[in-house]
């Protein structure tokens, strides 16, 4: 094998390992972004689900507060 062929084989080996590492990191980033977007979606949906009950919760809290203050 000539010197040039050896250098090309070495470069190809390094390039292959770098591409594998790049693919692994890209997959990890994709999973992290998916997880973050899923958590954001769950948070937004939770907020949307709880928002209508906020007024009734405030009213009940005020009633409970008044009852507690009268008991003292």
Short mmCIF file of C-alpha atoms in Angstrom, two decimals:
data_model
loop_
_atom_site.label_atom_id
_atom_site.label_comp_id
_atom_site.label_asym_id
_atom_site.label_seq_id
_atom_site.Cartn_x
_atom_site.Cartn_y
_atom_site.Cartn_z
CA UNK A 1 0.00 0.00 0.00
CA UNK A 2 1.33 3.39 -0.83
CA UNK A 3 1.70 6.22 1.63
CA UNK A 4 -1.22 8.12 0.11
CA UNK A 5 -3.52 5.12 0.37
CA UNK A 6 -2.60 4.66 4.03
CA UNK A 7 -3.32 8.32 4.76
CA UNK A 8 -6.65 8.12 2.94
CA UNK A 9 -7.60 4.99 4.90
CA UNK A 10 -6.68 6.73 8.17
CA UNK A 11 -8.70 9.82 7.24
CA UNK A 12 -11.68 7.66 6.29
CA UNK A 13 -11.48 5.82 9.63
CA UNK A 14 -11.45 9.10 11.56
CA UNK A 15 -14.26 10.53 9.44
CA UNK A 16 -16.38 7.42 10.05
CA UNK A 17 -15.95 7.65 13.81
CA UNK A 18 -16.75 11.37 13.75
CA UNK A 19 -19.89 10.75 11.71
CA UNK A 20 -21.02 8.08 14.17
CA UNK A 21 -20.46 10.50 17.05
CA UNK A 22 -22.34 13.23 15.18
CA UNK A 23 -25.27 10.89 14.57
CA UNK A 24 -25.33 9.89 18.25
CA UNK A 25 -25.27 13.52 19.42
CA UNK A 26 -27.95 14.50 16.92
CA UNK A 27 -30.18 11.72 18.23
CA UNK A 28 -29.63 12.85 21.81
CA UNK A 29 -30.47 16.45 20.94
CA UNK A 30 -33.61 15.33 19.12
CA UNK A 31 -34.73 13.35 22.18
CA UNK A 32 -34.02 16.30 24.49
CA UNK A 33 -35.98 18.72 22.31
CA UNK A 34 -38.87 16.26 22.09
CA UNK A 35 -38.91 15.89 25.87
CA UNK A 36 -38.89 19.67 26.40
CA UNK A 37 -41.70 20.22 23.89
CA UNK A 38 -43.74 17.43 25.48
CA UNK A 39 -43.32 18.97 28.95
CA UNK A 40 -44.32 22.39 27.62
CA UNK A 41 -47.40 20.92 25.97
CA UNK A 42 -48.40 19.13 29.18
CA UNK A 43 -47.92 22.35 31.15
CA UNK A 44 -50.03 24.37 28.74
CA UNK A 45 -52.78 21.76 28.68
CA UNK A 46 -52.74 21.58 32.48
CA UNK A 47 -53.06 25.35 32.71
CA UNK A 48 -55.93 25.34 30.21
CA UNK A 49 -57.69 22.59 32.17
CA UNK A 50 -57.29 24.32 35.54
CA UNK A 51 -58.02 27.89 34.43
CA UNK A 52 -61.85 27.55 34.41
CA UNK A 53 -61.86 26.30 38.00
CA UNK A 54 -59.75 29.18 39.29
CA UNK A 55 -62.71 31.42 40.13
CA UNK A 56 -64.54 28.74 42.08
CA UNK A 57 -61.34 27.89 43.95
CA UNK A 58 -60.91 31.56 44.90
CA UNK A 59 -64.51 31.74 46.12
CA UNK A 60 -64.11 28.59 48.22
CA UNK A 61 -60.84 29.88 49.67
CA UNK A 62 -62.51 33.14 50.69
CA UNK A 63 -65.42 31.27 52.26
CA UNK A 64 -63.04 29.01 54.17
CA UNK A 65 -61.00 32.01 55.26
CA UNK A 66 -64.11 33.78 56.57
CA UNK A 67 -65.25 30.66 58.41
CA UNK A 68 -61.84 30.27 59.99
CA UNK A 69 -61.70 33.88 61.12
CA UNK A 70 -65.18 33.63 62.72
CA UNK A 71 -64.17 30.55 64.68
CA UNK A 72 -61.36 32.33 66.54
#
